[in-house]
XYZ file of C-alpha atoms in Angstrom:
638
model
C 5.850 -104.521 26.209
C 4.740 -107.183 28.635
C 1.154 -107.183 27.494
C -1.965 -105.377 28.328
C -2.519 -101.839 27.182
C 1.110 -100.870 26.855
C 2.579 -98.838 24.020
C 6.020 -98.016 22.804
C 6.380 -94.683 21.019
C 8.921 -93.907 18.286
C 11.028 -90.992 19.705
C 10.158 -88.324 17.071
C 6.644 -87.977 18.441
C 7.588 -88.488 22.027
C 10.204 -85.765 21.922
C 7.915 -83.347 20.120
C 5.160 -83.785 22.739
C 7.344 -84.305 25.807
C 5.941 -87.817 26.496
C 7.648 -89.709 29.258
C 7.801 -93.406 30.278
C 4.829 -94.289 32.496
C 2.676 -91.584 31.175
C -1.003 -92.309 30.268
C -2.217 -91.560 26.730
C -5.321 -92.090 24.711
C -5.218 -93.600 21.210
C -8.228 -94.048 18.845
C -8.088 -97.590 17.402
C -10.704 -98.659 14.874
C -13.032 -95.770 16.022
C -12.699 -96.529 19.713
C -10.742 -94.597 22.317
C -8.382 -96.733 24.323
C -6.103 -95.946 27.278
C -2.486 -96.914 27.081
C 0.576 -96.654 29.310
C 3.839 -95.676 27.690
C 6.243 -98.484 28.500
C 9.146 -97.360 26.204
C 10.417 -94.845 23.805
C 12.397 -96.272 20.830
C 14.562 -95.257 17.865
C 14.564 -97.207 14.603
C 16.492 -96.599 11.473
C 13.391 -97.534 9.596
C 11.820 -94.266 10.752
C 14.795 -91.797 10.337
C 12.313 -90.272 7.841
C 8.939 -90.360 9.496
C 6.757 -91.267 6.593
C 2.993 -91.830 7.012
C 1.352 -94.921 5.319
C 0.208 -92.545 2.562
C 3.880 -91.860 1.756
C 3.974 -88.320 3.025
C 5.642 -86.266 5.714
C 2.888 -85.008 7.961
C 3.017 -82.034 10.359
C 2.241 -84.163 13.441
C 2.735 -87.845 12.837
C 3.900 -90.616 15.193
C 4.628 -94.311 15.234
C 3.095 -96.408 18.021
C 3.865 -99.989 18.777
C 0.947 -101.848 20.548
C 0.322 -105.599 21.296
C -1.023 -107.408 18.238
C -4.187 -108.535 20.029
C -5.209 -104.801 20.482
C -5.910 -104.405 16.877
C -7.009 -107.730 15.297
C -5.682 -111.186 14.617
C -4.800 -110.549 11.030
C -1.647 -109.039 9.529
C -1.039 -106.974 6.385
C 2.782 -106.616 6.771
C 5.492 -108.827 8.049
C 9.273 -108.643 8.215
C 11.783 -111.404 7.304
C 15.394 -111.452 8.352
C 17.734 -113.383 6.044
C 21.059 -115.011 7.096
C 22.842 -114.036 3.837
C 22.311 -110.364 3.009
C 23.686 -110.757 -0.556
C 20.771 -113.070 -1.311
C 18.048 -110.629 -0.190
C 16.964 -109.756 -3.800
C 16.804 -113.394 -4.729
C 14.658 -114.319 -1.711
C 12.379 -111.262 -2.402
C 11.891 -112.512 -5.943
C 11.119 -116.041 -4.721
C 8.589 -114.629 -2.216
C 6.834 -112.667 -5.022
C 6.567 -115.841 -7.088
C 5.201 -117.795 -4.039
C 2.397 -115.284 -3.337
C 1.489 -114.995 -6.989
C 1.143 -118.773 -7.175
C -1.241 -118.629 -4.217
C -3.321 -115.812 -5.924
C -2.163 -113.287 -3.226
C -1.222 -109.807 -4.451
C 1.791 -108.777 -2.432
C 4.538 -106.179 -2.713
C 7.795 -107.642 -1.503
C 10.332 -104.893 -0.544
C 14.014 -105.657 0.144
C 15.279 -103.480 2.903
C 17.449 -101.491 0.452
C 14.346 -100.516 -1.568
C 12.079 -99.340 1.254
C 11.290 -95.634 1.056
C 13.262 -94.758 4.268
C 16.356 -96.649 3.236
C 16.173 -95.249 -0.404
C 15.561 -91.728 0.895
C 18.422 -91.761 3.383
C 20.815 -93.371 0.823
C 19.851 -90.795 -1.997
C 19.931 -87.910 0.564
C 23.488 -88.849 1.523
C 24.435 -89.290 -2.137
C 22.982 -85.989 -3.057
C 24.769 -84.213 -0.038
C 27.997 -85.865 -1.271
C 27.527 -84.532 -4.709
C 26.593 -81.119 -3.397
C 29.747 -81.107 -1.269
C 31.979 -82.050 -4.222
C 30.324 -79.291 -6.366
C 30.699 -76.834 -3.580
C 34.292 -77.811 -3.045
C 35.233 -77.283 -6.727
C 33.425 -73.975 -6.729
C 35.312 -72.745 -3.684
C 38.585 -73.964 -5.099
C 37.864 -72.273 -8.361
C 37.126 -69.007 -6.644
C 40.318 -69.376 -4.534
C 42.408 -70.051 -7.689
C 40.836 -66.868 -9.359
C 41.653 -64.836 -6.169
C 45.249 -66.036 -6.233
C 45.391 -65.107 -9.847
C 44.113 -61.570 -9.190
C 46.135 -60.942 -6.090
C 49.319 -62.342 -7.574
C 48.825 -60.339 -10.839
C 48.435 -57.166 -8.688
C 51.451 -57.920 -6.536
C 53.566 -58.561 -9.647
C 52.352 -55.333 -11.294
C 53.297 -53.472 -8.063
C 56.752 -55.051 -8.058
C 57.606 -54.624 -11.734
C 60.738 -52.545 -10.876
C 61.950 -55.119 -8.287
C 61.501 -57.890 -10.900
C 63.364 -55.895 -13.402
C 66.254 -55.283 -10.979
C 66.448 -58.981 -10.295
C 66.483 -59.834 -14.005
C 69.229 -57.269 -14.510
C 71.224 -58.750 -11.742
C 71.214 -62.069 -13.537
C 68.378 -63.988 -11.959
C 66.902 -66.401 -14.534
C 63.225 -66.784 -15.665
C 63.056 -70.003 -13.729
C 64.187 -68.298 -10.504
C 61.309 -65.724 -10.802
C 58.770 -68.246 -11.959
C 59.520 -70.744 -9.229
C 59.574 -67.938 -6.555
C 56.017 -66.861 -7.212
C 54.719 -70.415 -7.916
C 56.378 -71.517 -4.616
C 54.775 -68.580 -2.780
C 51.318 -69.781 -3.971
C 51.943 -73.374 -3.129
C 53.240 -72.567 0.416
C 50.028 -70.423 0.885
C 47.954 -73.467 -0.053
C 49.851 -75.854 2.284
C 49.385 -73.448 5.170
C 45.691 -73.137 4.357
C 45.331 -76.969 4.276
C 47.085 -77.203 7.694
C 44.872 -74.543 9.172
C 41.785 -76.239 7.667
C 42.272 -79.503 9.641
C 41.023 -78.228 12.982
C 38.387 -76.087 11.280
C 37.165 -79.136 9.372
C 36.932 -81.247 12.553
C 34.873 -78.451 14.270
C 32.578 -78.041 11.121
C 32.138 -81.781 10.797
C 30.907 -82.048 14.448
C 28.610 -79.089 13.856
C 27.135 -80.268 10.608
C 26.671 -83.830 11.962
C 24.860 -82.475 15.067
C 22.669 -80.133 13.022
C 21.837 -82.411 10.137
C 21.730 -85.645 12.101
C 20.280 -84.457 15.416
C 18.264 -81.444 14.477
C 16.957 -82.196 11.014
C 16.739 -86.079 11.120
C 16.269 -86.202 14.984
C 18.824 -89.085 15.286
C 19.791 -89.479 18.922
C 23.278 -88.150 19.738
C 24.610 -91.496 20.876
C 24.175 -92.818 17.349
C 26.226 -89.977 15.832
C 29.925 -90.449 15.783
C 31.822 -87.784 13.671
C 34.943 -89.210 12.244
C 37.410 -87.056 10.410
C 38.603 -89.065 7.380
C 42.258 -88.212 6.758
C 42.112 -89.540 3.135
C 39.653 -86.775 2.368
C 41.923 -84.274 3.927
C 44.858 -85.593 1.774
C 42.808 -85.408 -1.484
C 41.523 -81.971 -0.589
C 45.072 -80.871 0.127
C 46.249 -82.099 -3.232
C 43.363 -80.390 -5.057
C 44.017 -77.196 -3.067
C 47.708 -77.123 -4.094
C 46.831 -77.995 -7.693
C 44.257 -75.148 -7.937
C 46.658 -72.672 -6.234
C 49.384 -73.586 -8.874
C 46.803 -73.256 -11.674
C 45.825 -69.816 -10.343
C 49.436 -68.702 -9.990
C 50.727 -70.171 -13.185
C 49.858 -67.234 -15.577
C 50.937 -64.418 -13.317
C 54.207 -66.239 -12.411
C 54.933 -66.882 -16.067
C 54.230 -63.334 -16.861
C 56.587 -62.074 -14.273
C 59.300 -64.554 -15.373
C 58.923 -63.197 -18.960
C 59.634 -59.555 -18.130
C 62.819 -58.128 -19.559
C 64.499 -55.447 -17.447
C 63.246 -52.780 -19.838
C 59.659 -54.076 -19.861
C 59.570 -54.354 -16.093
C 60.765 -50.663 -15.777
C 57.928 -49.502 -18.135
C 55.191 -47.612 -16.253
C 51.500 -48.730 -16.381
C 49.416 -46.772 -18.906
C 45.703 -46.594 -18.392
C 43.374 -47.408 -21.329
C 42.455 -44.671 -23.832
C 38.884 -44.572 -22.760
C 40.015 -43.791 -19.117
C 42.432 -41.254 -20.420
C 39.710 -39.482 -22.451
C 37.480 -39.367 -19.330
C 40.256 -38.028 -17.213
C 40.858 -35.246 -19.765
C 37.458 -33.759 -19.346
C 37.864 -30.532 -17.381
C 34.243 -30.421 -16.320
C 34.657 -33.580 -14.123
C 35.817 -33.123 -10.600
C 39.120 -34.867 -9.524
C 37.333 -37.376 -7.216
C 34.968 -38.396 -10.085
C 37.933 -38.613 -12.389
C 39.413 -40.942 -9.943
C 36.302 -43.085 -9.865
C 36.128 -43.289 -13.752
C 39.800 -43.867 -14.068
C 39.726 -46.804 -11.709
C 36.764 -48.403 -13.405
C 37.459 -47.850 -17.082
C 41.172 -47.196 -17.101
C 42.362 -49.988 -14.808
C 40.274 -52.711 -16.522
C 42.177 -55.609 -15.060
C 41.465 -54.275 -11.452
C 37.753 -53.601 -12.196
C 37.167 -56.819 -14.134
C 38.823 -58.921 -11.391
C 36.790 -57.254 -8.681
C 33.518 -57.714 -10.557
C 34.296 -61.411 -11.351
C 35.221 -62.352 -7.707
C 32.208 -60.622 -6.173
C 29.966 -62.179 -8.857
C 31.271 -65.665 -8.216
C 30.878 -65.274 -4.422
C 27.348 -63.934 -4.829
C 26.282 -66.768 -7.123
C 27.635 -69.313 -4.678
C 25.473 -67.949 -1.741
C 22.606 -67.204 -3.951
C 22.451 -70.652 -5.592
C 21.718 -72.563 -2.325
C 19.124 -70.052 -1.143
C 17.395 -70.104 -4.583
C 17.486 -73.979 -4.620
C 15.720 -74.182 -1.192
C 13.332 -71.440 -2.121
C 12.330 -73.377 -5.281
C 11.517 -76.386 -3.260
C 9.400 -74.312 -0.797
C 7.646 -72.698 -3.746
C 7.102 -76.141 -5.322
C 5.506 -77.515 -2.114
C 3.176 -74.547 -1.914
C 2.177 -74.738 -5.530
C 1.395 -78.386 -5.422
C -0.808 -78.195 -2.330
C -2.423 -74.785 -3.090
C -3.082 -75.343 -6.767
C -2.922 -79.097 -7.757
C -4.369 -80.843 -4.641
C -7.988 -79.732 -4.684
C -9.219 -81.972 -1.742
C -9.038 -80.960 1.907
C -9.159 -84.310 3.680
C -7.903 -87.669 2.544
C -9.460 -90.670 4.398
C -8.276 -94.243 4.379
C -10.470 -97.233 5.284
C -9.691 -100.453 7.139
C -11.888 -102.404 4.718
C -12.964 -101.569 1.165
C -16.282 -99.571 1.043
C -18.774 -99.136 -1.798
C -20.057 -95.796 -3.256
C -23.114 -95.703 -1.000
C -21.046 -95.557 2.083
C -18.904 -92.830 0.592
C -21.989 -90.783 -0.280
C -23.304 -91.164 3.259
C -19.984 -90.199 4.703
C -19.849 -87.139 2.473
C -23.328 -86.057 3.448
C -22.592 -86.453 7.167
C -19.515 -84.317 6.859
C -21.183 -81.653 4.711
C -18.710 -82.272 1.878
C -18.980 -80.242 -1.365
C -17.570 -83.038 -3.463
C -16.151 -86.583 -2.750
C -14.166 -88.951 -4.887
C -12.922 -92.508 -4.197
C -9.281 -93.360 -4.381
C -6.876 -96.254 -3.516
C -3.276 -95.809 -2.364
C -0.764 -98.603 -1.885
C 2.920 -99.436 -2.124
C 3.836 -100.905 -5.546
C 6.908 -101.974 -7.475
C 7.442 -100.451 -10.846
C 9.764 -102.261 -13.132
C 11.399 -101.294 -16.452
C 13.917 -103.510 -18.266
C 16.252 -104.695 -15.534
C 15.463 -101.903 -12.934
C 12.808 -101.514 -10.369
C 11.872 -99.193 -7.564
C 9.259 -99.058 -4.863
C 6.643 -96.257 -5.319
C 3.435 -95.040 -3.711
C 0.788 -95.841 -6.362
C -2.371 -93.698 -6.189
C -5.472 -94.787 -8.092
C -7.929 -91.977 -8.981
C -11.141 -91.564 -10.833
C -10.777 -91.431 -14.573
C -12.492 -87.978 -14.669
C -10.888 -86.825 -11.323
C -11.609 -83.305 -10.103
C -9.486 -83.572 -6.983
C -6.075 -83.592 -8.579
C -4.368 -81.497 -11.178
C -0.937 -82.294 -12.653
C 2.057 -80.229 -13.944
C 3.972 -82.435 -16.439
C 7.434 -82.283 -17.880
C 6.232 -84.175 -20.941
C 3.321 -86.221 -22.127
C -0.387 -85.837 -20.980
C -2.913 -87.296 -18.518
C -4.083 -90.470 -20.267
C -6.764 -92.544 -18.347
C -5.270 -95.781 -19.898
C -1.586 -94.893 -18.892
C 0.440 -94.198 -15.777
C 1.912 -90.899 -14.591
C 5.291 -91.170 -12.760
C 7.177 -88.577 -10.705
C 10.455 -87.127 -12.157
C 12.675 -88.908 -9.631
C 11.184 -92.342 -10.690
C 11.648 -91.489 -14.397
C 15.273 -90.585 -13.782
C 16.148 -93.694 -11.688
C 14.542 -96.093 -14.245
C 15.441 -94.078 -17.358
C 11.711 -93.752 -18.288
C 10.326 -91.709 -21.163
C 6.834 -91.045 -22.395
C 5.671 -94.247 -24.036
C 7.918 -96.618 -21.999
C 6.142 -99.880 -21.151
C 6.435 -100.520 -17.340
C 5.289 -103.476 -15.059
C 3.410 -102.555 -11.894
C 3.388 -105.131 -9.010
C 0.535 -104.143 -6.708
C -1.398 -106.001 -3.797
C -4.256 -106.337 -6.460
C -2.012 -108.019 -8.947
C 0.612 -107.410 -11.628
C -0.174 -105.562 -14.864
C 1.566 -103.454 -17.458
C 0.994 -99.889 -18.682
C 2.592 -97.298 -20.818
C 4.081 -94.119 -19.298
C 1.708 -91.355 -20.435
C 3.388 -88.404 -18.613
C 6.229 -87.481 -16.307
C 5.304 -85.193 -13.440
C 7.329 -82.015 -12.961
C 5.874 -80.793 -9.549
C 7.390 -81.497 -6.235
C 7.009 -85.145 -5.144
C 8.864 -88.306 -4.435
C 8.485 -91.873 -5.726
C 4.878 -91.465 -6.865
C 2.804 -93.091 -9.596
C -0.773 -92.320 -10.708
C -3.278 -94.609 -12.579
C -6.905 -93.936 -13.371
C -9.977 -96.154 -13.202
C -13.587 -96.484 -12.455
C -14.280 -97.583 -8.945
C -16.863 -99.995 -7.667
C -15.327 -100.228 -4.167
C -12.362 -98.185 -2.720
C -10.128 -98.119 0.291
C -10.262 -94.281 0.650
C -12.011 -91.106 -0.220
C -10.951 -87.495 -1.014
C -13.172 -84.857 0.578
C -13.614 -81.244 -0.475
C -15.005 -79.240 2.431
C -15.418 -75.661 3.569
C -12.424 -74.408 5.525
C -14.314 -73.901 8.783
C -15.675 -77.563 8.632
C -12.314 -79.301 8.667
C -11.912 -79.225 12.514
C -15.499 -80.463 13.005
C -14.810 -83.297 10.528
C -11.782 -84.410 12.554
C -13.925 -85.061 15.595
C -16.542 -87.015 13.592
C -13.980 -89.133 11.684
C -12.234 -90.401 14.919
C -15.412 -92.184 15.966
C -16.068 -94.179 12.766
C -14.956 -97.678 13.214
C -14.057 -98.582 9.531
C -11.779 -95.579 9.155
C -8.084 -96.403 9.563
C -6.679 -92.928 9.263
C -7.167 -89.524 7.740
C -5.074 -86.461 7.074
C -5.797 -82.853 6.242
C -4.023 -81.270 3.212
C -2.627 -78.471 5.352
C -0.952 -81.020 7.690
C 0.858 -82.552 4.712
C 1.805 -79.192 3.411
C 3.092 -77.965 6.769
C 4.937 -81.218 7.352
C 7.122 -80.683 4.227
C 7.502 -76.946 4.816
C 8.690 -77.704 8.417
C 11.262 -80.106 7.020
C 12.368 -77.377 4.489
C 12.620 -74.829 7.385
C 15.166 -77.129 9.070
C 17.147 -77.532 5.809
C 17.270 -73.636 5.699
C 19.823 -73.903 8.446
C 22.175 -74.986 5.656
C 21.190 -71.956 3.713
C 22.082 -69.649 6.655
C 25.357 -71.482 7.026
C 26.052 -70.866 3.342
C 25.199 -67.210 3.859
C 27.763 -67.018 6.618
C 30.413 -68.554 4.399
C 29.468 -66.197 1.645
C 29.676 -63.082 3.939
C 32.985 -64.216 5.313
C 34.404 -64.677 1.761
C 33.142 -61.210 0.842
C 34.589 -59.697 3.907
C 37.987 -61.214 3.239
C 38.006 -60.431 -0.434
C 36.837 -56.823 0.048
C 39.436 -56.283 2.709
C 42.156 -57.816 0.535
C 41.204 -55.866 -2.582
C 40.772 -52.692 -0.574
C 44.286 -53.088 0.941
C 45.847 -53.813 -2.487
C 44.030 -50.858 -4.052
C 45.290 -48.663 -1.209
C 48.872 -49.779 -1.955
C 48.516 -49.099 -5.629
C 46.758 -45.653 -5.213
C 48.623 -44.305 -2.249
C 50.136 -41.366 -4.111
C 46.844 -40.578 -5.901
C 45.194 -40.034 -2.507
C 48.179 -37.938 -1.242
C 47.740 -35.641 -4.295
C 44.008 -35.220 -3.606
C 44.748 -34.501 0.036
C 47.370 -31.870 -0.942
C 44.787 -30.277 -3.276
C 42.614 -29.614 -0.282
C 40.055 -32.438 -0.703
C 38.616 -33.591 2.696
C 38.742 -37.174 3.863
C 34.925 -37.389 3.429
C 35.088 -36.529 -0.353
C 37.881 -38.903 -0.929
C 36.071 -41.681 1.021
C 32.852 -40.934 -0.871
C 34.570 -41.379 -4.222
C 36.002 -44.811 -3.088
C 32.641 -45.933 -1.742
C 30.936 -44.867 -5.056
C 33.590 -46.952 -6.961
C 32.904 -49.902 -4.670
C 29.086 -49.524 -5.100
C 29.382 -49.358 -8.875
C 31.528 -52.350 -9.174
C 29.272 -54.335 -6.745
C 26.225 -53.494 -8.790
C 27.965 -54.571 -11.992
C 28.757 -57.865 -10.206
C 25.132 -58.438 -9.396
C 24.334 -58.372 -13.151
C 26.587 -61.340 -13.706
C 26.162 -63.060 -10.273
C 22.357 -63.391 -10.342
C 21.921 -65.428 -13.570
C 25.017 -67.531 -12.547
C 23.445 -68.173 -9.210
C 20.189 -69.301 -10.864
C 22.257 -71.686 -13.074
C 24.134 -73.071 -10.035
C 20.726 -73.479 -8.152
C 19.437 -75.718 -10.933
C 22.633 -77.799 -10.743
C 22.030 -78.110 -6.922
C 18.453 -79.204 -7.470
C 19.623 -81.847 -9.970
C 21.806 -83.495 -7.218
C 18.616 -84.554 -5.569
C 16.778 -85.781 -8.725
C 17.027 -89.452 -7.563
C 15.221 -88.546 -4.329
C 12.719 -85.744 -5.273
C 11.338 -84.424 -8.564
C 13.424 -81.178 -8.770
C 11.043 -78.169 -9.185
C 12.043 -75.406 -11.617
C 14.172 -72.638 -10.198
C 12.248 -69.426 -9.883
C 13.523 -65.893 -9.330
C 12.789 -65.232 -5.688
C 13.059 -61.465 -5.507
C 13.124 -61.357 -1.644
C 15.924 -64.026 -1.639
C 17.885 -62.158 -4.421
C 17.413 -58.642 -3.002
C 18.302 -59.719 0.586
C 21.576 -61.402 -0.396
C 22.591 -58.614 -2.838
C 22.009 -55.933 -0.102
C 24.068 -58.049 2.305
C 26.907 -58.359 -0.126
C 26.860 -54.607 -1.014
C 26.648 -53.582 2.609
C 29.523 -55.881 3.469
C 31.710 -54.545 0.639
C 31.001 -50.970 1.494
C 31.527 -51.422 5.234
C 34.898 -53.130 4.655
C 36.057 -50.510 2.212
C 34.941 -47.827 4.599
C 36.863 -49.281 7.566
C 39.959 -50.012 5.539
C 40.119 -46.523 3.841
C 39.314 -44.671 7.099
C 42.197 -46.256 8.813
C 44.451 -45.567 5.774
C 43.430 -41.918 5.561
C 43.980 -41.251 9.211
C 47.277 -43.220 9.425
C 49.189 -44.131 6.305
C 48.224 -41.230 3.913
C 48.437 -38.636 6.560
C 51.952 -39.872 7.419
C 53.047 -39.921 3.861
C 51.714 -36.469 3.193
C 53.591 -35.121 6.239
C 56.750 -36.677 5.079
C 56.295 -35.280 1.590
C 55.985 -31.663 2.922
C 58.986 -32.188 5.255
C 61.241 -33.028 2.209
C 60.213 -29.776 0.340
C-alpha cells in the first residue's frame, strides 16, 4: 500500500468473491461507506484459520488491511518481533508486568499461544494421533485376515502337510515355511505401498491444505518421509508374523495321522443337516453357518471390523455436525451479536433495540483473555454475560452455572487439567482476577470461558429479533458509527457447518477405503469358500439343482453373515468414533457420539451390497467355469 484508499485483502475472501487487483470495492468503516482500490492479495499463516474477532468461523468473513489513518490514530493491538525466539515467553511475561504497573489491562499473547497457531498445532497433532490409531486398526485387521486365510489354507492342505511330516520334514520346516510366506507377503505389500503412499500423500496434502485450509499450492511441498516408511514396514511385518504365528504353529504341530483326519462339522450343524424337511440348499446354508464355525466367525469378525472402521469416522464427523446444530439451534437464543467501537450504556442499548424492533436485548462483553492454572496457561475467548441471562443456555459435563464462578469449554479444561472447583486466574484487558471453575461445558466449542456480571456499560449487545427482521437490521446497523461489527447467528452456524462439509471429504475417502477392503475380503473369502466347497456344489448340480438355486443359497448365507456382522460392527464403530473425537479434545470440546441412523444405514447397505455383489460375481464365474468343468470330468470317469 502506497497510501490513499488502498486495501490489501487476505486471499480467503478474495478467492471466494473472485476479487482481482485493481478492482474497486466499498467498505463500511465506523458507519461510513468508503471506496477502496485493491492493491494486493496476501496470504498469512496467522489467518490459516479465518477467525473473526469474536473467535468464531463465520460463513462469509474476510481480513482487510487498510492504511492506519483511515480508521483512527489509536491502536488496540500491536505486534513485537523478538530476536531470540526461546525468550518469547519471558518477554511476554515482562510486558504483562509492565502494562500492569501502568494500570493498563492487556492480554499479551506469544505467537505459540494465539488461537490460529494453537488450532493449527492441535489440528496437526490430532491428525497425527488419528493416523496412528487408523494405522494400528488397519494392521490389526490385516493380521486377523492373515490369520483367517492361513488357517483356511492349512485346513485345505492337511493331507499335504501330513505327507511332508511322514517324509521326514521337521516341525520347524513347516512352521518357518508358513511364517516366511506371511513375511514375504508383508514385504511385497510394503514395497507396493511406497508409490501408493506417495500418491496419497500428495492427494491428502492438496485436499486438506489447499481445499480445506485454503493454503496456496506454492506453500505446500509434500515430502515422503522414508523413516515413516521404514517403521511402517517393520510394524507391517511384525503384525503379519503375529497373525500367522498360531496357524503356522498349528500346522507344524500336526502329526501325519492328525493331518489325514477329515474335518467334522459341529454337532449342531449335523443335527440341522439330518432334518429331512429342509431342502439341500438350505442345509448347505445352515451347515456352513453353524457347522463350520471357524469359517462363519472369521467372516463375521472381519466384516464387523471393517464396518466399524468406516462407520467410526462418519459417526465422528456426524457428531460434530449435530453438536454445531444443537448449540446454535437450542443454546444460542439470540439472533444478532453486535460489537461496539466504544463502550455504551443501557439507554443506548434500549434505543438500539427499539429502532431494530428487537424482542429482547442483553449487554455482553467479549475479549481475549489468558486463563492460568498452576504452571499452565492458555488464551481463551472470554464472554461476559448478564447474571440472569436469557440469551444463552449451557450443556455441562459437570458442575452448574454459578454467577460467581467461571464456565470453561471442555478443551480448556483438558489442556489445563481443570475440575469443578479449581481456582484459576484470568488476565483480561480490564484487569487480573481469580475465580473458581463452576462448570465444564460439554457442547461444541473451542477455547471459551464465560463469566457473569451486572453491566453498567458494555462493548456489545445480543439481539433477539423476528426472523424476517434480520435482513432489515443488517442495513440499519451498517450506518451506525459506534458499531464496529455484527454477526448473525446463522452466519456462525453455517461457517462451522461449511468447514465440517469440507472435512467430510475425509469421510468419503474413508468410505472408499472401507469399500475397497470389503471388496478384497469378500472376493478372497468367496474364492477360499469355493475351493473348500467345490464338491458340495458338484453334488448339488448333479442332483438337478439349477445355478440360480445354488447361487441363491450362497447369497443368503452371505447376507446372514453380513447382518450378524452389523450387530457387532455398529457398537464397535460408535466406540471407535468416541476415540476419534477424543483425539481432538485439545482443540475442540468433543461432543457426545450419537447414533446417526442415516449414517449407519447407508454404510451398512453399502457393505451388504458390496459383499453380495462380490459373492455373486465370483460364484457366477465358478458355476459357469470351474464347477461345470469338474462335473463334466466326473461323468466322463464313470
